[in-house]
Short mmCIF file of C-alpha atoms in Angstrom, two decimals:
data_model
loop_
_atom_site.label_atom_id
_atom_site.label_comp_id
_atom_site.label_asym_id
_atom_site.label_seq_id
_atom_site.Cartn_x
_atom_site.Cartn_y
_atom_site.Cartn_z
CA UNK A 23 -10.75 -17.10 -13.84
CA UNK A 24 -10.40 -13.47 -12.88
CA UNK A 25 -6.92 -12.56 -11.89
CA UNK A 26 -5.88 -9.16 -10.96
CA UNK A 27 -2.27 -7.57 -10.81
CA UNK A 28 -0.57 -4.87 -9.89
CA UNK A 29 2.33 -2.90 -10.91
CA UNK A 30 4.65 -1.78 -9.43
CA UNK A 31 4.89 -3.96 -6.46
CA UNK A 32 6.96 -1.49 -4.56
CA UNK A 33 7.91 2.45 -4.83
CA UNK A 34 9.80 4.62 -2.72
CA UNK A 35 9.81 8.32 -3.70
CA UNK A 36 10.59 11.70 -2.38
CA UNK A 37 7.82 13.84 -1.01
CA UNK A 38 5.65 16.15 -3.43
CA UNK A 39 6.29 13.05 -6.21
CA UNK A 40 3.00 12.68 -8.30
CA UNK A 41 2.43 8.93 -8.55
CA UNK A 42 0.53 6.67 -10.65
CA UNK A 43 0.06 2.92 -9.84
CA UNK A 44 -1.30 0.64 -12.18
CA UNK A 45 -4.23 -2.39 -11.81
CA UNK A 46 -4.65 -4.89 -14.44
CA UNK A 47 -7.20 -7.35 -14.75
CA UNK A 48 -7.81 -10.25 -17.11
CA UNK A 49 -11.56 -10.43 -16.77
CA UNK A 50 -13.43 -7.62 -18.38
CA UNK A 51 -16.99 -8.43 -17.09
CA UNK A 52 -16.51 -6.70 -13.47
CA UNK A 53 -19.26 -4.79 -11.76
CA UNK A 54 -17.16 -2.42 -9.87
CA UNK A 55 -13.91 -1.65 -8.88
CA UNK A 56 -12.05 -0.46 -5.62
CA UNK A 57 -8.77 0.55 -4.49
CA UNK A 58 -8.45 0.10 -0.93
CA UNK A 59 -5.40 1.60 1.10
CA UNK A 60 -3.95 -1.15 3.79
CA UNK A 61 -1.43 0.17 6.64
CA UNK A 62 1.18 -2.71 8.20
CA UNK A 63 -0.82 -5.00 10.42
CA UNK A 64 -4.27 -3.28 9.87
CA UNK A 65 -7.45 -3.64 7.81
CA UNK A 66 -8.35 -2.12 4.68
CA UNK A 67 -9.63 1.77 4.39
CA UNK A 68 -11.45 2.22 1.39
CA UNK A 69 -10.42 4.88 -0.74
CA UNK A 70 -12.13 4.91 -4.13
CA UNK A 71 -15.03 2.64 -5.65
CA UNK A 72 -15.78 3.03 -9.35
CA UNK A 73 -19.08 1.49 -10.53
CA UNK A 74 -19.42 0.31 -13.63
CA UNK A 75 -20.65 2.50 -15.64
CA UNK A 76 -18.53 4.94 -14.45
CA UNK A 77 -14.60 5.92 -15.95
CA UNK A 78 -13.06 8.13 -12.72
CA UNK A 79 -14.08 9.19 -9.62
CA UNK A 80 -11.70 11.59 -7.32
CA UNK A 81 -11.48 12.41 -3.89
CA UNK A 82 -8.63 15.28 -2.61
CA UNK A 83 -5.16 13.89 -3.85
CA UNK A 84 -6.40 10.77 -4.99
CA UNK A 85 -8.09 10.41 -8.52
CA UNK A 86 -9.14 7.00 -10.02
CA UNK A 87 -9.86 5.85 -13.72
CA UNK A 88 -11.43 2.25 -14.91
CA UNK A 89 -10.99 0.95 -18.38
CA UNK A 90 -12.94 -2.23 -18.95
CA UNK A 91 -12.27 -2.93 -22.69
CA UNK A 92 -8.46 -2.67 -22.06
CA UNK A 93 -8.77 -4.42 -18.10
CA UNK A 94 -6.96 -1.58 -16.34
CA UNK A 95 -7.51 0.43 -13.61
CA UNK A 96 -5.08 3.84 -12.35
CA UNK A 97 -4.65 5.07 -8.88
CA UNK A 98 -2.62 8.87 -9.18
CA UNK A 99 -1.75 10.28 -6.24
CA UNK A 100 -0.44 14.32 -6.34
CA UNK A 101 1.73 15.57 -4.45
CA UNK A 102 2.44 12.88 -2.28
CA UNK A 103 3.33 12.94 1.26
CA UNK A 104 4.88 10.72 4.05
CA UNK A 105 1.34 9.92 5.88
CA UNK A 106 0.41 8.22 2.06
CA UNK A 107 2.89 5.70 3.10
CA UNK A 108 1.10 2.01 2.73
CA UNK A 109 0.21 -0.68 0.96
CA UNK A 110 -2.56 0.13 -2.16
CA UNK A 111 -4.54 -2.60 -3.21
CA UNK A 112 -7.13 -2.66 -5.89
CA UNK A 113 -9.89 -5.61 -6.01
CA UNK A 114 -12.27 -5.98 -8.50
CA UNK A 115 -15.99 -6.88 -8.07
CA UNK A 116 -16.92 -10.38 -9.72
CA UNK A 117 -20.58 -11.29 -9.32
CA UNK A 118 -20.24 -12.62 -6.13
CA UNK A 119 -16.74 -11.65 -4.34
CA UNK A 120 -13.78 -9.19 -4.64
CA UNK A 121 -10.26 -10.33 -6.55
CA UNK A 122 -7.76 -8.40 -4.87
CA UNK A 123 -4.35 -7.28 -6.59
CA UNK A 124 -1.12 -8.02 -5.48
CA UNK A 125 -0.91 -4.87 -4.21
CA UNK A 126 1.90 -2.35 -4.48
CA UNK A 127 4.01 -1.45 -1.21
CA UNK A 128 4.38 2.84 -0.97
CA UNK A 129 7.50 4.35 0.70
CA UNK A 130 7.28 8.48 0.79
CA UNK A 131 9.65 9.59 2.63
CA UNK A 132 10.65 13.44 3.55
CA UNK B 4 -24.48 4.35 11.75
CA UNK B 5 -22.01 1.46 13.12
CA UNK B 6 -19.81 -0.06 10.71
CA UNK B 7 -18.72 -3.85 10.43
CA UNK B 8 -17.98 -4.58 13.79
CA UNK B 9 -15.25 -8.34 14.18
CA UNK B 10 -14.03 -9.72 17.29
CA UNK B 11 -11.99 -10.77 18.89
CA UNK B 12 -9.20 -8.10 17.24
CA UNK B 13 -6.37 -10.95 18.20
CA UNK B 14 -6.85 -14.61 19.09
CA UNK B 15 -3.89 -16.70 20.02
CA UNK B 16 -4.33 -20.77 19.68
CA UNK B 17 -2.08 -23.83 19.13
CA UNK B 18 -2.26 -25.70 16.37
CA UNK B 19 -5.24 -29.09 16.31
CA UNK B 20 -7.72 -26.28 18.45
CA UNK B 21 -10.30 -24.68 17.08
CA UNK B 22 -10.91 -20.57 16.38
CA UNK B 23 -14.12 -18.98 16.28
CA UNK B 24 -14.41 -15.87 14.68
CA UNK B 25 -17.62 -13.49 14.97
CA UNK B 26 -18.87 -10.48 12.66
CA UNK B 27 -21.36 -8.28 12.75
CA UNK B 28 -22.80 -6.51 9.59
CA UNK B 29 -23.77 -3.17 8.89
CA UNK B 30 -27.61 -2.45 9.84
CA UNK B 31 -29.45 -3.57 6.59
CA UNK B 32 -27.02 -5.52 5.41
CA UNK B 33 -27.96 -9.31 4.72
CA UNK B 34 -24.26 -10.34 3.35
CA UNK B 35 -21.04 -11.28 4.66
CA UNK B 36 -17.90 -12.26 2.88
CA UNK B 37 -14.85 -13.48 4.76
CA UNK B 38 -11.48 -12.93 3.46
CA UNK B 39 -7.66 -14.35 4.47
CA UNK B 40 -4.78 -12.84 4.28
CA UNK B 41 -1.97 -15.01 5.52
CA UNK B 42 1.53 -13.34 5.71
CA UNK B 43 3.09 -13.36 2.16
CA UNK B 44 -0.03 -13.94 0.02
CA UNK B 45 -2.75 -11.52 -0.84
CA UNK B 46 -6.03 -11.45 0.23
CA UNK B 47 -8.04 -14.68 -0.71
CA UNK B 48 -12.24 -15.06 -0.83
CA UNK B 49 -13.12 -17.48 1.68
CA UNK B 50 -16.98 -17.32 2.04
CA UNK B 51 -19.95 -15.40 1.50
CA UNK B 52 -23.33 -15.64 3.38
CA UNK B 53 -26.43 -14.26 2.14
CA UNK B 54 -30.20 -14.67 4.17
CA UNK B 55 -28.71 -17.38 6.55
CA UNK B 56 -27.11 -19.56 3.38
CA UNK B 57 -23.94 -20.23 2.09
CA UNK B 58 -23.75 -18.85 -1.41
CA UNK B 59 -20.11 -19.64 -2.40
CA UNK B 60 -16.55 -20.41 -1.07
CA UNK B 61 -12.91 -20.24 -2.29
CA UNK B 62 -10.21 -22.72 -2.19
CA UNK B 63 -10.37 -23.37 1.32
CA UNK B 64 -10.48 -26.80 2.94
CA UNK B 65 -13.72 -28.04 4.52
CA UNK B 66 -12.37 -27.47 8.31
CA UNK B 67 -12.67 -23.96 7.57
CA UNK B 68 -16.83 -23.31 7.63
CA UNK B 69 -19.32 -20.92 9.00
CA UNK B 70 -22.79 -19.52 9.52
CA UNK B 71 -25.44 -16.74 9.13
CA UNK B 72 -27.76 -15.93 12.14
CA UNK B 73 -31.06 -14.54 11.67
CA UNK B 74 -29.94 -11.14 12.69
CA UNK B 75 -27.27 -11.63 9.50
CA UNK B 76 -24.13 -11.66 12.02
CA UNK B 77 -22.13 -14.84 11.05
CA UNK B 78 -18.94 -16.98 12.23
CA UNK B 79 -16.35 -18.23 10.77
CA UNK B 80 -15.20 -21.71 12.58
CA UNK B 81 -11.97 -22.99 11.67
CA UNK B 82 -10.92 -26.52 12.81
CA UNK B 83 -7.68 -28.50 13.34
CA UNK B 84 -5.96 -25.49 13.15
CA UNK B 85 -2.47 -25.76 11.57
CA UNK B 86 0.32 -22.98 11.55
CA UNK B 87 -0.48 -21.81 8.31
CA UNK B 88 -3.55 -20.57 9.20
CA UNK B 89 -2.27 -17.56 11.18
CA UNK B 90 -3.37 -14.49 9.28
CA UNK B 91 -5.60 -11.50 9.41
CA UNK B 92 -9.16 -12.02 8.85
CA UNK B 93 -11.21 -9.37 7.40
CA UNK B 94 -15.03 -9.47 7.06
CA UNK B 95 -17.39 -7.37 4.76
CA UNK B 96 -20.73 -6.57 4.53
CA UNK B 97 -23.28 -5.79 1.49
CA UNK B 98 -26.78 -5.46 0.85
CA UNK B 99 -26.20 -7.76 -2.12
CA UNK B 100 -30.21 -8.50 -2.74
CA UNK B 101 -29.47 -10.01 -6.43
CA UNK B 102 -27.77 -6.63 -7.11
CA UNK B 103 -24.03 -7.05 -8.33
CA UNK B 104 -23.79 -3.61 -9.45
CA UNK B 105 -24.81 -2.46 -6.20
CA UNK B 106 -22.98 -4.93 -4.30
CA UNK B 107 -20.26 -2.48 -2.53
CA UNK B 108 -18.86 -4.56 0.59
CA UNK B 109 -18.05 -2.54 3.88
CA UNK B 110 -14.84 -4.12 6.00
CA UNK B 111 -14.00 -4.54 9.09
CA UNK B 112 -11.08 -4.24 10.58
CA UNK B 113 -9.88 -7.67 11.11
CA UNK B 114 -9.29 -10.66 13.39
CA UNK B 115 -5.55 -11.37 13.90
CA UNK B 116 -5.29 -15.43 14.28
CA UNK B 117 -2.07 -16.75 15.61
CA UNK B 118 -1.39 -20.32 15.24
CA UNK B 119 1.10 -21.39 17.51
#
């Protein structure tokens, strides 16, 4: 049974902190994997999606890495800002459904 | 292009009614997964419909249950409701088509049930 977790569950830093949070999975036969960003009482924006044959994508700040063989995923964030305040979750693709982390709870503040 | 469109955004019952919950998928899309997230726990795989059939569930009791229309839009019904089924609903779309590595869901941005 897949189970994926996340570490740390909560951070509070300064602004202009470079961050890296951490995905772990015990399942090594995923298909894809996804960090989603989740703000308090809202839905989930998608922020990266890494197929499977891929090892990083990036997009502005944000810069992604997978790493099947050892079940681990990174989310680094640079220079971080107040706005990237949320919670980050990352859910990995099983052949017929996501497994979402236990997320990890983001505090920038000024 | 619209994306996954829910409704309602908030429904308010008491507990024993029973909550309907609609989505709408992406044009093209022939999937739809539904996903809780009750306050305190982490989002949890309810249900996933693909061309008008249900192809899996989670751990959820049998009073939770849905459907796939033709057009691929689908429900989610939940009966005897009890207080511990306020949370946010999300629902996704895919074109799955026997494709896992292709599968990349699309969410919406919620229904907010309130058991009261």
């Amino acid at each position: 049974k897949q189970e994926v977790t996340q570490i740390p569950a909560a951070l509070s830093v300064p602004e202009g902190e470079n961050l890296v949070l951490n995905c772990s999975f015990t399942d090594s036969a995923i298909y894809n994997l996804q960090w989603f960003r989740q703000d308090p009482g809202k839905g989930l924006t998608s922020l990266l999606l890494i197929q499977s044959s891929q090892r990083e994508q990036t997009s502005g700040r944000l810069n992604a890495s997978l790493d099947k063989s050892s079940g681990r995923s990174t989310l680094y964030i640079a220079a971080s800002q107040p706005g990237d305040s949320a919670t980050y979750l990352c859910a990995a693709y099983n052949t017929d459904k996501l497994i979402f982390g236990t997320g990890t709870r983001l505090q920038v503040f000024p | 292009e619209a994306g996954v469109t829910q409704s309602p955004t908030h429904l308010i019952k008491t507990r024993g009614q029973q909550a309907t919950l609609r989505c709408s998928p992406i044009s093209g899309h022939t999937s739809v997964y539904w996903y809780q997230q009750a306050l305190g726990l982490g989002l949890q795989f309810l249900l996933w419909y693909d061309e008008g059939e249900e192809r899996n569930r989670g751990n959820f009791p049998p009073r939770f249950s849905g459907r796939q229309f033709p057009n691929y839009s689908s429900e989610l019904n939940v009966n005897a409701l009890e207080l511990e089924d306020s949370a946010l609903y999300l629902c996704a779309s895919s074109r799955y088509r026997g494709d896992s590595v292709k599968n990349i869901q699309y969410f919406g941005a919620g229904t907010r049930l309130s058991v009261l």
